[in-house]
Amino acid sequence: MKTILKSTLALLSVLVAFTSCDNASKSNNSGALSSSAAEKVYVAPGEHDEFYAFISGGFSGQLSVYGLPSGRLFKVIPVFSQDAEKAYGYNEETKPMLNTSHGFVPWDDAHHPDISQTNGVVDGRWVFINGNNTPRIAKIDLSTFETTEIIEVPNSAGNHSSSFVTENSEYVVAGTRFSVPIPQKDMPIKDYKGNFKGSLSFISIDPEHGHMDIKFQLIMPGFDYDLSHPGRGKSHGWFFFTTYNTEEASTLMEVNASQNDKDFIAAVNWKKIEEYVNNGGGTMMPTNYAHNVYDEATHSATSTMKKEVRVVNPLDVPGAVYFLPTPKSPHGCDVDPTGEYIVGNGKLSANLTVHSFTKMLAAIENNKVAGDAYGIPILNFEDVLAGVVEQPGLGPLHTEFDGKGNAYTTFFISSEVVKWKLGTWEVVDRQPCYYSVGHLMIPGGNSQKPWGKYVVAMNKITKDRYLPTGPEVTQSAQLYDISGEKMELLLDFPTIGEPHYAAGCPADLIKPRSKKLFKLEDNKHPYATLIEADAKVVRDGKTVHVYMTTIRSHFAPDNIEGVKVGDKVYFHVTNLEQDYDVPHGVSMIGANTSELLIMPGQTETFLWEPKQVGVWPFYCTDFCSALHQEMQGYVRVSPANANTPLKWSLGEDIE
Amino acid sequence: MKRSNIIMLIAALLPLGLFFFPLWKITLEAPQYPTPLGMYIHINDFSDVHPHDIKNINLMNHYVGMKYIPEAIPEFKIFPIGIIITTVIGLLIAYKGNYKWFLFWFILMIVLSSAGLYDFYLWEHDYGHDLDPKAIMKFTNPDGSVMGFQPPLFGSKDILNFRAHSYPRLGAFFLGLGIATSFVAYLFGKKQNKIPS
């Protein structure tokens, strides 16, 4: 018995030794490979990433900020959705940001971020991003990483071919994905064809402050306008929009909108239309849309309803709009850094179609028109075609460029990134994605000067790439090194929501301009309290204003009495700190909003409506100092009919 | 005018540099302040090295009960007057005086500067030791005595999680150079005096 046991043990240990040997050799192999990738993405503690990546949160309505190459998440910037972490959309200062003609809409589907440009180069001043669902364009100021402006887009539905910026940030566009009756009206859906219209909105950007204003809307035939890109370099002054559903179907779209062999890229000469508009062209149409602006001096947003918009009929500006036939339901519309090539990724086509801007101009010059759609001239496919990338993959979606003559296209169905050469149209390399890649991003991708070191692929599905988290798993991004001839997958990292598209630029463009604090002397908030001695509580009927200050590690006042059930109590809280990275938070039990997170020198306000008698605590929500836990106070709430006198104190000796 | 008197004239004027450049600088380094906190000490005022540094030093120091660095201390009134008076004396000596007076001015300045340094030490000692009895945090030395937080008069020193540096700045060099130059003037004067004219 003993011997059997011994020999079994011996045999087992030999087996174990063999298997472990095998394991060891395997892991060594992959270890050697992964370590070189690891070195390339490793950013040592305390060191900074080389690039910022602004990755849209898709259905989260937000914009997230990552570092490249590390893939580390630094911040989620609230844009179209309320965010309890930052009180965005909860505090009185930012509630107006989410106002629309449909009322307060605290969510959207954030799709395509784009960074402002000067002379065709990304300048790192602002990020623009579109809200797809309730059409809006937001501007994020990159000195504060806060949303400072949101403009609603009237006559638009499904604001998808947005928000791309021209090369001097003259315009950011908002093209409608869904055509709708313009102006909106009650009518049968089956009468879509010929009656619905698509609007392409050109929103001007003030070069100094970035303020947005809808300069004009082009009222186009009722197709679906999917994506867009500005011309650049030689094609600066033009904008290109892909279309699908040129069939103008209104039901079972997956079939009925996929019948035509070719749809169009709409080429819009916006300089020509701008000139027409500057000379008084176009008509003012009554409408209703919100324009929300955040003022950094008052730390407060105001929402203004605008009542009209200038619309332009493309037929009134001959030579301003042409259709370029493009197979087949093109999705991405991408222009290379020289401005010569316009890539239309026909998502149902086996090939990639690339148009030539020079040939397009020549065709226009020679008036080689094949026909028209609702009066808009259609050019011949062959006359504008630069070349075709034959059978590069399945389901081409989006293309970016490295600035070295190469293009990188994502293929959704075959789940890969394919590198090919502009001009020769040959495929150079392909790398799989895990899984189902949508957009990809090269820093500076939408400009004349891409920083072609990395490409980030944004995937819709991850399945087994990470630890499971129930039925809902993260979506993710993947980082590839594209500095060599072959692409190399370096890193997977999870993303917030659906990583729809991204914009990136070198960190050095943004870092030096990043604000560290708000100067107290510049705080023009109407309810600011700039020194502790001015802290007070003021009753105005059933409204109580608490002028509160915070500094390490106390509130002033920290004892408040005389508040009654049924009052509306506004806490206007000013953070008196003037040190980098020392915010204070405050929250009140039972408040129907969120905590406030107040940056040094800033004032924020939340509304508390006490419903129960008692003595209720408030406290600092952000671990601010060694005495953070002591940073607390009380509000005494008396019955509605009580006559408890209003009083407040800080640090008075208790009898 | 004799060469020694010209040198004395320069010596008397040099300390006026104190009105243009800071006398001293105290810097506080800690891991959570990647940009160290610092303050300059001028002849008549304190000033921030980076915006809001003094406010932040005060905020930090109140944990251990240190006083707020005052907007003005009496010395800030006395020092400038002292410098102006000694400069005037120096100028008078340079104009009128013989070399022995240069030595007198040199010694006077040494004595006054030492007194100033001693006063500075006393202020630092008081600032670092006269703590609020209701201070939030109390620390003791290994021997059980109450820990002080006095910054060094000259040099570098660890204070809890901070490393404090205290060094003279350009203003102090102007003062020192002025004093040294007066001694040079004395030596020149003495030499010239020995040469029979």
PDB file of C-alpha atoms in Angstrom, chain A residues 84-331:
ATOM      1  CA  ALA A  84     -23.604  64.176  -8.802  1.00  0.00           C
ATOM      2  CA  GLU A  85     -19.834  64.016  -8.390  1.00  0.00           C
ATOM      3  CA  LYS A  86     -19.439  67.600  -9.557  1.00  0.00           C
ATOM      4  CA  ALA A  87     -22.990  68.837  -8.854  1.00  0.00           C
ATOM      5  CA  TYR A  88     -23.213  69.637 -12.560  1.00  0.00           C
ATOM      6  CA  GLY A  89     -26.865  70.004 -13.459  1.00  0.00           C
ATOM      7  CA  TYR A  90     -27.757  69.894  -9.746  1.00  0.00           C
ATOM      8  CA  ASN A  91     -26.393  73.161  -8.417  1.00  0.00           C
ATOM      9  CA  GLU A  92     -28.106  76.455  -9.203  1.00  0.00           C
ATOM     10  CA  GLU A  93     -25.110  77.614 -11.245  1.00  0.00           C
ATOM     11  CA  THR A  94     -25.132  74.807 -13.809  1.00  0.00           C
ATOM     12  CA  LYS A  95     -28.843  73.868 -14.003  1.00  0.00           C
ATOM     13  CA  PRO A  96     -29.348  76.378 -16.859  1.00  0.00           C
ATOM     14  CA  MET A  97     -26.723  74.526 -18.904  1.00  0.00           C
ATOM     15  CA  LEU A  98     -29.153  71.679 -19.502  1.00  0.00           C
ATOM     16  CA  ASN A  99     -32.075  73.847 -20.550  1.00  0.00           C
ATOM     17  CA  THR A 100     -33.536  73.235 -24.016  1.00  0.00           C
ATOM     18  CA  SER A 101     -36.665  74.076 -25.955  1.00  0.00           C
ATOM     19  CA  HIS A 102     -37.983  70.775 -24.536  1.00  0.00           C
ATOM     20  CA  GLY A 103     -37.291  71.960 -20.989  1.00  0.00           C
ATOM     21  CA  PHE A 104     -34.622  70.596 -18.678  1.00  0.00           C
ATOM     22  CA  VAL A 105     -33.036  67.616 -20.474  1.00  0.00           C
ATOM     23  CA  PRO A 106     -30.407  66.191 -18.133  1.00  0.00           C
ATOM     24  CA  TRP A 107     -29.037  63.600 -20.529  1.00  0.00           C
ATOM     25  CA  ASP A 108     -27.799  63.213 -24.051  1.00  0.00           C
ATOM     26  CA  ASP A 109     -25.896  60.881 -26.304  1.00  0.00           C
ATOM     27  CA  ALA A 110     -22.445  62.456 -26.644  1.00  0.00           C
ATOM     28  CA  HIS A 111     -20.680  61.435 -29.810  1.00  0.00           C
ATOM     29  CA  HIS A 112     -17.841  63.287 -31.498  1.00  0.00           C
ATOM     30  CA  PRO A 113     -15.413  65.504 -29.607  1.00  0.00           C
ATOM     31  CA  ASP A 114     -13.173  67.768 -31.645  1.00  0.00           C
ATOM     32  CA  ILE A 115     -10.473  70.180 -30.459  1.00  0.00           C
ATOM     33  CA  SER A 116     -10.251  73.756 -31.710  1.00  0.00           C
ATOM     34  CA  GLN A 117      -7.636  74.585 -34.336  1.00  0.00           C
ATOM     35  CA  THR A 118      -5.513  77.511 -35.424  1.00  0.00           C
ATOM     36  CA  ASN A 119      -4.031  77.458 -38.931  1.00  0.00           C
ATOM     37  CA  GLY A 120      -5.001  73.840 -39.347  1.00  0.00           C
ATOM     38  CA  VAL A 121      -3.207  72.692 -36.185  1.00  0.00           C
ATOM     39  CA  VAL A 122      -4.907  71.606 -32.970  1.00  0.00           C
ATOM     40  CA  ASP A 123      -4.502  74.450 -30.439  1.00  0.00           C
ATOM     41  CA  GLY A 124      -5.807  72.880 -27.212  1.00  0.00           C
ATOM     42  CA  ARG A 125      -8.175  75.724 -26.273  1.00  0.00           C
ATOM     43  CA  TRP A 126     -11.616  74.117 -26.430  1.00  0.00           C
ATOM     44  CA  VAL A 127     -13.243  70.788 -27.090  1.00  0.00           C
ATOM     45  CA  PHE A 128     -16.576  70.754 -28.889  1.00  0.00           C
ATOM     46  CA  ILE A 129     -18.904  67.784 -28.631  1.00  0.00           C
ATOM     47  CA  ASN A 130     -22.363  67.032 -29.954  1.00  0.00           C
ATOM     48  CA  GLY A 131     -25.437  65.852 -28.124  1.00  0.00           C
ATOM     49  CA  ASN A 132     -27.047  63.477 -30.577  1.00  0.00           C
ATOM     50  CA  ASN A 133     -30.464  62.935 -29.045  1.00  0.00           C
ATOM     51  CA  THR A 134     -31.736  66.423 -28.274  1.00  0.00           C
ATOM     52  CA  PRO A 135     -29.549  68.232 -30.791  1.00  0.00           C
ATOM     53  CA  ARG A 136     -26.946  70.315 -29.008  1.00  0.00           C
ATOM     54  CA  ILE A 137     -23.314  71.324 -29.317  1.00  0.00           C
ATOM     55  CA  ALA A 138     -21.252  71.910 -26.192  1.00  0.00           C
ATOM     56  CA  LYS A 139     -17.989  73.734 -25.712  1.00  0.00           C
ATOM     57  CA  ILE A 140     -15.583  72.632 -23.001  1.00  0.00           C
ATOM     58  CA  ASP A 141     -12.921  75.089 -21.904  1.00  0.00           C
ATOM     59  CA  LEU A 142      -9.597  73.275 -21.577  1.00  0.00           C
ATOM     60  CA  SER A 143      -8.212  75.754 -19.058  1.00  0.00           C
ATOM     61  CA  THR A 144     -10.786  74.509 -16.535  1.00  0.00           C
ATOM     62  CA  PHE A 145     -11.997  71.266 -18.153  1.00  0.00           C
ATOM     63  CA  GLU A 146     -15.543  72.492 -17.622  1.00  0.00           C
ATOM     64  CA  THR A 147     -18.463  72.787 -19.990  1.00  0.00           C
ATOM     65  CA  THR A 148     -18.888  76.495 -20.563  1.00  0.00           C
ATOM     66  CA  GLU A 149     -21.439  76.693 -23.360  1.00  0.00           C
ATOM     67  CA  ILE A 150     -24.203  74.607 -24.884  1.00  0.00           C
ATOM     68  CA  ILE A 151     -26.192  75.671 -27.914  1.00  0.00           C
ATOM     69  CA  GLU A 152     -29.301  73.804 -28.981  1.00  0.00           C
ATOM     70  CA  VAL A 153     -29.681  73.194 -32.716  1.00  0.00           C
ATOM     71  CA  PRO A 154     -33.194  73.861 -34.048  1.00  0.00           C
ATOM     72  CA  ASN A 155     -34.600  72.146 -37.168  1.00  0.00           C
ATOM     73  CA  SER A 156     -32.318  69.214 -36.384  1.00  0.00           C
ATOM     74  CA  ALA A 157     -32.917  65.672 -35.180  1.00  0.00           C
ATOM     75  CA  GLY A 158     -30.247  63.201 -34.263  1.00  0.00           C
ATOM     76  CA  ASN A 159     -27.346  65.620 -34.293  1.00  0.00           C
ATOM     77  CA  HIS A 160     -24.853  63.087 -35.605  1.00  0.00           C
ATOM     78  CA  SER A 161     -22.600  64.616 -38.272  1.00  0.00           C
ATOM     79  CA  SER A 162     -21.135  66.870 -35.582  1.00  0.00           C
ATOM     80  CA  SER A 163     -19.121  68.455 -34.024  1.00  0.00           C
ATOM     81  CA  PHE A 164     -16.247  68.961 -36.406  1.00  0.00           C
ATOM     82  CA  VAL A 165     -14.270  72.169 -36.502  1.00  0.00           C
ATOM     83  CA  THR A 166     -12.845  74.016 -39.491  1.00  0.00           C
ATOM     84  CA  GLU A 167      -9.143  74.700 -39.608  1.00  0.00           C
ATOM     85  CA  ASN A 168      -9.224  78.136 -38.010  1.00  0.00           C
ATOM     86  CA  SER A 169     -12.145  77.234 -35.767  1.00  0.00           C
ATOM     87  CA  GLU A 170     -14.358  79.461 -37.896  1.00  0.00           C
ATOM     88  CA  TYR A 171     -17.222  77.001 -37.583  1.00  0.00           C
ATOM     89  CA  VAL A 172     -18.293  73.904 -35.779  1.00  0.00           C
ATOM     90  CA  VAL A 173     -20.964  71.995 -37.705  1.00  0.00           C
ATOM     91  CA  ALA A 174     -24.121  70.233 -36.631  1.00  0.00           C
ATOM     92  CA  GLY A 175     -25.624  68.048 -39.344  1.00  0.00           C
ATOM     93  CA  THR A 176     -28.901  66.303 -38.744  1.00  0.00           C
ATOM     94  CA  ARG A 177     -28.943  62.538 -38.921  1.00  0.00           C
ATOM     95  CA  PHE A 178     -32.726  62.306 -39.185  1.00  0.00           C
ATOM     96  CA  SER A 179     -34.586  64.469 -41.619  1.00  0.00           C
ATOM     97  CA  VAL A 180     -37.797  65.922 -40.220  1.00  0.00           C
ATOM     98  CA  PRO A 181     -40.491  68.396 -41.250  1.00  0.00           C
ATOM     99  CA  ILE A 182     -38.948  71.894 -41.194  1.00  0.00           C
ATOM    100  CA  PRO A 183     -40.587  73.621 -39.454  1.00  0.00           C
ATOM    101  CA  GLN A 184     -41.970  70.783 -37.373  1.00  0.00           C
ATOM    102  CA  LYS A 185     -45.625  69.962 -37.927  1.00  0.00           C
ATOM    103  CA  ASP A 186     -48.229  67.255 -37.525  1.00  0.00           C
ATOM    104  CA  MET A 187     -48.182  65.206 -40.768  1.00  0.00           C
ATOM    105  CA  PRO A 188     -48.338  61.565 -41.921  1.00  0.00           C
ATOM    106  CA  ILE A 189     -44.989  59.785 -41.691  1.00  0.00           C
ATOM    107  CA  LYS A 190     -45.611  58.025 -44.995  1.00  0.00           C
ATOM    108  CA  ASP A 191     -45.411  61.404 -46.717  1.00  0.00           C
ATOM    109  CA  TYR A 192     -41.740  61.661 -45.745  1.00  0.00           C
ATOM    110  CA  LYS A 193     -40.415  61.621 -49.294  1.00  0.00           C
ATOM    111  CA  GLY A 194     -39.951  65.113 -50.662  1.00  0.00           C
ATOM    112  CA  ASN A 195     -41.450  66.695 -47.553  1.00  0.00           C
ATOM    113  CA  PHE A 196     -38.933  66.013 -44.831  1.00  0.00           C
ATOM    114  CA  LYS A 197     -35.746  68.067 -44.869  1.00  0.00           C
ATOM    115  CA  GLY A 198     -32.261  67.806 -43.435  1.00  0.00           C
ATOM    116  CA  SER A 199     -30.504  70.786 -41.880  1.00  0.00           C
ATOM    117  CA  LEU A 200     -26.764  71.359 -41.872  1.00  0.00           C
ATOM    118  CA  SER A 201     -25.964  74.025 -39.298  1.00  0.00           C
ATOM    119  CA  PHE A 202     -22.829  76.144 -39.370  1.00  0.00           C
ATOM    120  CA  ILE A 203     -22.144  77.471 -35.901  1.00  0.00           C
ATOM    121  CA  SER A 204     -19.618  80.277 -35.799  1.00  0.00           C
ATOM    122  CA  ILE A 205     -16.997  80.339 -33.040  1.00  0.00           C
ATOM    123  CA  ASP A 206     -15.824  83.649 -31.607  1.00  0.00           C
ATOM    124  CA  PRO A 207     -12.038  83.501 -32.007  1.00  0.00           C
ATOM    125  CA  GLU A 208     -11.466  85.186 -28.642  1.00  0.00           C
ATOM    126  CA  HIS A 209     -13.951  83.541 -26.275  1.00  0.00           C
ATOM    127  CA  GLY A 210     -15.167  80.613 -28.319  1.00  0.00           C
ATOM    128  CA  HIS A 211     -18.773  81.809 -28.044  1.00  0.00           C
ATOM    129  CA  MET A 212     -21.025  79.937 -30.428  1.00  0.00           C
ATOM    130  CA  ASP A 213     -23.723  81.370 -32.633  1.00  0.00           C
ATOM    131  CA  ILE A 214     -25.670  79.684 -35.427  1.00  0.00           C
ATOM    132  CA  LYS A 215     -24.576  81.626 -38.479  1.00  0.00           C
ATOM    133  CA  PHE A 216     -26.792  79.764 -40.958  1.00  0.00           C
ATOM    134  CA  GLN A 217     -28.573  76.493 -41.619  1.00  0.00           C
ATOM    135  CA  LEU A 218     -28.531  74.870 -45.008  1.00  0.00           C
ATOM    136  CA  ILE A 219     -31.896  73.193 -45.660  1.00  0.00           C
ATOM    137  CA  MET A 220     -31.040  70.051 -47.628  1.00  0.00           C
ATOM    138  CA  PRO A 221     -33.042  67.180 -49.181  1.00  0.00           C
ATOM    139  CA  GLY A 222     -34.500  64.694 -46.700  1.00  0.00           C
ATOM    140  CA  PHE A 223     -31.628  62.224 -46.508  1.00  0.00           C
ATOM    141  CA  ASP A 224     -29.846  61.063 -43.363  1.00  0.00           C
ATOM    142  CA  TYR A 225     -26.643  63.077 -42.852  1.00  0.00           C
ATOM    143  CA  ASP A 226     -24.317  60.699 -41.109  1.00  0.00           C
ATOM    144  CA  LEU A 227     -20.846  62.077 -40.586  1.00  0.00           C
ATOM    145  CA  SER A 228     -18.797  64.988 -41.769  1.00  0.00           C
ATOM    146  CA  HIS A 229     -15.358  66.477 -41.974  1.00  0.00           C
ATOM    147  CA  PRO A 230     -14.055  69.884 -42.917  1.00  0.00           C
ATOM    148  CA  GLY A 231     -11.804  70.337 -45.877  1.00  0.00           C
ATOM    149  CA  ARG A 232      -8.323  71.476 -44.999  1.00  0.00           C
ATOM    150  CA  GLY A 233      -5.331  72.912 -46.724  1.00  0.00           C
ATOM    151  CA  LYS A 234      -6.325  73.106 -50.371  1.00  0.00           C
ATOM    152  CA  SER A 235      -9.935  72.135 -49.601  1.00  0.00           C
ATOM    153  CA  HIS A 236     -10.302  74.597 -46.716  1.00  0.00           C
ATOM    154  CA  GLY A 237     -13.612  76.372 -47.210  1.00  0.00           C
ATOM    155  CA  TRP A 238     -15.449  73.141 -48.016  1.00  0.00           C
ATOM    156  CA  PHE A 239     -17.233  70.716 -45.735  1.00  0.00           C
ATOM    157  CA  PHE A 240     -18.111  67.126 -46.608  1.00  0.00           C
ATOM    158  CA  PHE A 241     -21.090  65.188 -45.268  1.00  0.00           C
ATOM    159  CA  THR A 242     -21.860  61.525 -45.880  1.00  0.00           C
ATOM    160  CA  THR A 243     -25.494  60.624 -46.472  1.00  0.00           C
ATOM    161  CA  TYR A 244     -27.510  57.448 -46.320  1.00  0.00           C
ATOM    162  CA  ASN A 245     -31.170  56.810 -46.960  1.00  0.00           C
ATOM    163  CA  THR A 246     -31.078  58.731 -50.206  1.00  0.00           C
ATOM    164  CA  GLU A 247     -34.036  56.410 -50.810  1.00  0.00           C
ATOM    165  CA  GLU A 248     -35.951  58.611 -48.332  1.00  0.00           C
ATOM    166  CA  ALA A 249     -37.514  55.565 -46.759  1.00  0.00           C
ATOM    167  CA  SER A 250     -39.345  55.936 -43.482  1.00  0.00           C
ATOM    168  CA  THR A 251     -39.916  52.366 -42.355  1.00  0.00           C
ATOM    169  CA  LEU A 252     -37.843  49.183 -42.011  1.00  0.00           C
ATOM    170  CA  MET A 253     -34.794  51.278 -42.713  1.00  0.00           C
ATOM    171  CA  GLU A 254     -32.282  48.429 -42.549  1.00  0.00           C
ATOM    172  CA  VAL A 255     -33.766  47.194 -45.804  1.00  0.00           C
ATOM    173  CA  ASN A 256     -35.432  50.192 -47.353  1.00  0.00           C
ATOM    174  CA  ALA A 257     -32.552  52.607 -46.756  1.00  0.00           C
ATOM    175  CA  SER A 258     -30.021  50.139 -48.192  1.00  0.00           C
ATOM    176  CA  GLN A 259     -31.385  49.773 -51.707  1.00  0.00           C
ATOM    177  CA  ASN A 260     -29.397  52.346 -53.636  1.00  0.00           C
ATOM    178  CA  ASP A 261     -26.036  51.196 -54.893  1.00  0.00           C
ATOM    179  CA  LYS A 262     -24.638  54.625 -54.205  1.00  0.00           C
ATOM    180  CA  ASP A 263     -25.523  57.342 -51.763  1.00  0.00           C
ATOM    181  CA  PHE A 264     -23.807  60.704 -51.626  1.00  0.00           C
ATOM    182  CA  ILE A 265     -21.142  62.739 -49.995  1.00  0.00           C
ATOM    183  CA  ALA A 266     -22.498  66.268 -49.912  1.00  0.00           C
ATOM    184  CA  ALA A 267     -19.709  68.752 -50.631  1.00  0.00           C
ATOM    185  CA  VAL A 268     -20.581  72.170 -49.219  1.00  0.00           C
ATOM    186  CA  ASN A 269     -18.629  75.282 -50.122  1.00  0.00           C
ATOM    187  CA  TRP A 270     -19.285  77.098 -46.861  1.00  0.00           C
ATOM    188  CA  LYS A 271     -17.132  80.070 -47.790  1.00  0.00           C
ATOM    189  CA  LYS A 272     -19.464  80.728 -50.689  1.00  0.00           C
ATOM    190  CA  ILE A 273     -22.532  80.471 -48.477  1.00  0.00           C
ATOM    191  CA  GLU A 274     -20.885  82.598 -45.800  1.00  0.00           C
ATOM    192  CA  GLU A 275     -20.341  85.302 -48.401  1.00  0.00           C
ATOM    193  CA  TYR A 276     -23.965  84.995 -49.507  1.00  0.00           C
ATOM    194  CA  VAL A 277     -25.124  85.284 -45.907  1.00  0.00           C
ATOM    195  CA  ASN A 278     -22.806  88.213 -45.177  1.00  0.00           C
ATOM    196  CA  ASN A 279     -24.440  89.996 -48.099  1.00  0.00           C
ATOM    197  CA  GLY A 280     -27.850  89.517 -46.522  1.00  0.00           C
ATOM    198  CA  GLY A 281     -28.688  86.182 -48.122  1.00  0.00           C
ATOM    199  CA  GLY A 282     -30.944  83.576 -46.502  1.00  0.00           C
ATOM    200  CA  THR A 283     -34.149  84.103 -44.578  1.00  0.00           C
ATOM    201  CA  MET A 284     -34.838  84.364 -40.883  1.00  0.00           C
ATOM    202  CA  MET A 285     -37.107  81.530 -39.775  1.00  0.00           C
ATOM    203  CA  PRO A 286     -39.019  81.697 -36.492  1.00  0.00           C
ATOM    204  CA  THR A 287     -37.950  78.924 -34.142  1.00  0.00           C
ATOM    205  CA  ASN A 288     -37.086  78.342 -30.514  1.00  0.00           C
ATOM    206  CA  TYR A 289     -33.809  77.100 -29.141  1.00  0.00           C
ATOM    207  CA  ALA A 290     -31.712  77.475 -26.021  1.00  0.00           C
ATOM    208  CA  HIS A 291     -28.302  79.061 -25.809  1.00  0.00           C
ATOM    209  CA  ASN A 292     -26.656  78.388 -22.465  1.00  0.00           C
ATOM    210  CA  VAL A 293     -23.505  80.200 -21.426  1.00  0.00           C
ATOM    211  CA  TYR A 294     -21.421  79.711 -18.311  1.00  0.00           C
ATOM    212  CA  ASP A 295     -19.626  82.812 -17.072  1.00  0.00           C
ATOM    213  CA  GLU A 296     -16.363  82.115 -15.328  1.00  0.00           C
ATOM    214  CA  ALA A 297     -16.451  85.355 -13.325  1.00  0.00           C
ATOM    215  CA  THR A 298     -19.862  84.709 -11.775  1.00  0.00           C
ATOM    216  CA  HIS A 299     -19.402  80.916 -11.861  1.00  0.00           C
ATOM    217  CA  SER A 300     -22.959  80.821 -13.155  1.00  0.00           C
ATOM    218  CA  ALA A 301     -24.749  79.874 -16.332  1.00  0.00           C
ATOM    219  CA  THR A 302     -27.594  81.707 -17.996  1.00  0.00           C
ATOM    220  CA  SER A 303     -29.975  80.199 -20.502  1.00  0.00           C
ATOM    221  CA  THR A 304     -31.402  82.387 -23.251  1.00  0.00           C
ATOM    222  CA  MET A 305     -34.149  81.270 -25.609  1.00  0.00           C
ATOM    223  CA  LYS A 306     -33.448  82.373 -29.154  1.00  0.00           C
ATOM    224  CA  LYS A 307     -36.389  82.922 -31.431  1.00  0.00           C
ATOM    225  CA  GLU A 308     -35.091  82.766 -34.979  1.00  0.00           C
ATOM    226  CA  VAL A 309     -32.448  81.207 -37.150  1.00  0.00           C
ATOM    227  CA  ARG A 310     -31.112  82.089 -40.591  1.00  0.00           C
ATOM    228  CA  VAL A 311     -31.867  79.373 -43.145  1.00  0.00           C
ATOM    229  CA  VAL A 312     -30.391  79.053 -46.624  1.00  0.00           C
ATOM    230  CA  ASN A 313     -31.867  77.171 -49.570  1.00  0.00           C
ATOM    231  CA  PRO A 314     -28.870  75.610 -51.356  1.00  0.00           C
ATOM    232  CA  LEU A 315     -30.533  76.300 -54.718  1.00  0.00           C
ATOM    233  CA  ASP A 316     -30.234  80.023 -53.981  1.00  0.00           C
ATOM    234  CA  VAL A 317     -26.433  79.767 -53.940  1.00  0.00           C
ATOM    235  CA  PRO A 318     -25.434  78.115 -57.213  1.00  0.00           C
ATOM    236  CA  GLY A 319     -22.136  76.289 -57.070  1.00  0.00           C
ATOM    237  CA  ALA A 320     -22.190  75.945 -53.296  1.00  0.00           C
ATOM    238  CA  VAL A 321     -23.366  72.341 -52.903  1.00  0.00           C
ATOM    239  CA  TYR A 322     -22.612  69.206 -54.931  1.00  0.00           C
ATOM    240  CA  PHE A 323     -23.295  65.531 -54.413  1.00  0.00           C
ATOM    241  CA  LEU A 324     -20.482  63.009 -54.904  1.00  0.00           C
ATOM    242  CA  PRO A 325     -21.881  59.499 -55.501  1.00  0.00           C
ATOM    243  CA  THR A 326     -20.359  57.123 -52.959  1.00  0.00           C
ATOM    244  CA  PRO A 327     -21.074  53.405 -52.464  1.00  0.00           C
ATOM    245  CA  LYS A 328     -22.918  52.222 -50.324  1.00  0.00           C
ATOM    246  CA  SER A 329     -24.514  53.861 -47.295  1.00  0.00           C
ATOM    247  CA  PRO A 330     -21.240  55.615 -46.473  1.00  0.00           C
ATOM    248  CA  HIS A 331     -20.690  56.219 -42.768  1.00  0.00           C
TER     249      HIS A 331
END
